[in-house]
C-alpha angles and dihedrals in degrees: 000000000000105000091204088069094058096085091053091048091048091049091051090050091052093050091047089051090054090051090049090052090054089049092053092051102042106025094225108171091199089067088062089065091047092050092048091051092047091048088056091048089050089051089051091051091051093046092049092048091048091055088063094053106128097228126132092235095047092100089064097063099024094097091052091050091048091051091047091051093052092044090051090053090052096047091045090058090054091050092048090047092056090045089059086070093203125106109240091219122027111253095023132096132231089252091066096057104025113024099037096053090038093064097062091035088056089057091049096049091048093049092047092045090059090054101255108154100165107116097220099083090044091050092050094052095042096045092048091049093046095050095041091051094049092049092048094049094044100046114011110031111098099213140133115262093253094049091045091051093048093048090047090052092051091048093052092043090056102042109029095061089045089053091050093046091050093049089052090050098250098131094158090055089047094058096041092047089056092050091047092052092050092051091048088054089053089051091051091050091054089047090063092059098049114120124198109282094013102140096172094058090050090052089052092047094050091044093055091047089051089047090054090049089052090055089053094044097047098075088049091048090054089062091044105050093186089068098042095087093048093050092047091049092051090044092054093046093050090064090061093043088059092052092046089051090052091051091049090052091053092047092049092049092047090051091049091047092053090046091051091049090052090051100043137065110253094215102048102017090233123133110278129225093278094054091040091057090050092049090048092055090049092048093051092048090050091050092052091049097047099032093238132127130255124201128200122202122199114202127193119181118237117212095018094116090057090053091050092047094047104039104019135245095294091063088043089058090050091052091050091052091048090049091051091051093049093048092048090061090056097047124081120239090243092057129072128243114188140172108224096184143306110002095335122116130180134201129199114201114196132204100017113185098181126037090209087071091072094072090049092049092048090051091051090051090050091053091048092055092047090055092062110114110240125186122246120357096316120123131213123212139157142232110216129190125178140185134187131224127245097003095060105018138028100216143017095264094053095046090049093049092047093052090047092051092050092048093053090045090056090046092053092048092051090048091054091047091051091054 
C-alpha cells in the first residue's frame, strides 16, 4: 500500500466519525446515505493505494483493485443521490435517474477495470441500455410530458456520447463520461434542496460539479502527464470538500433548529411571544409602507382553569394543543397565530381592507374555540379583544395594549353575566 495515502485515509476516517457522531445525536436518516457514500469512497481510496503497493505479486490483483475502485465511485454516487432526498425531476423517483443507469454503468466500470479495451462488450451494454431506456420512457413511464422530456434528454445525454466514444475506440472516455454524468445528476439533486443562505449545500453542489469535471479531465490528463498530478490533487481534495459541506449543512440545520425552538412554543408548535413581537413589528412596518391596516386579536380561554382543576395539567395540555389546531384552521397562512403564555393566544391579521372584517374574524375565532372537544360536561369559550392599526393606535405597543384591555373587559363582562 502507498504510505503517502495513509494521511488522507486517516483524515477521511476522522471526518466520517464526526458525521457518525452527528447521526447518533440527531437521528437524521439522510446522514446514513452520506456515510454509506463516504464508506465507498474510503474503500476506493484504500483500493487505489493498494494498487501502488511495490510488491512482486501486485500485478496479479491490480486489475481487480482498479475495478473495485471504479465500482466504489459509481455506488457512492448512487448513495449520495439518495441522500439528497429530492427527486431530480418532479414526478419521478430516484430509481429512474440513479439506479437504472447505475446498473449498466457498473458493468462498464467493471469491464474497464479488468483491462478490457475491445469495444464489443461496451457497445452491447450501451446499446441495450439506450434502447431499453427509450422504450421505457416512450411507452411505460407514467410521467407528465415535461418530466418525460427532461428524463429523455438526460438519458440521451448520458448514453449517446458514450456510444460515440465507444465506436471511436475511446473506451476510457466512455467510462469516465458515464461517471461524470452520474455525479452531475447528484449535484443537480442537491441543487433542488438548497435553501436561501445554505452555505453547506452550495459547497456540496460545487464539490460534486468539480468531481464530475475531474472525471472528464482525467482521460485528458493521462495523455498530458504534466497535468496528471494537478487533476489527481484536485480530485483528492474534492472528496474532503464534500464531507466538509455535509458537516456545514448539519451545523446550519442544528443552528436553525435551535433558533426555531427559541421562537416557538414547545407545546403547540406555534410562534411564541418573542416571535409574535417580531412579526407584529414587521406587520406594522408593512402597513405604514403600503397604507393598509393591521389588526391584532388577543384571545383568553374561558373555562380552561376548570378543565385543569378537574382533569389535571396533562389534559390541559391536550386542550391547548386542540385549541391551537382549531384556531390554525381559521387563520390565513399570511397571518400569524401565536401562543404568548398560559391559555392566551394572539392573532395578527395583515392587509385589512375593511374594518368591518374584524367582527367577522372575531366571530370565526369564537366558533373555532367552541369546537374544541372537552371532556365531561365542561365547556370552553374565549374572550377576544381586538384593535386596528393605524385607525385606533399609532404604534405596535399601543395597538397591543388596546387589544389586551378590550379582551380583559370582555372577560370581566362575561364573568359578571355568568354570576
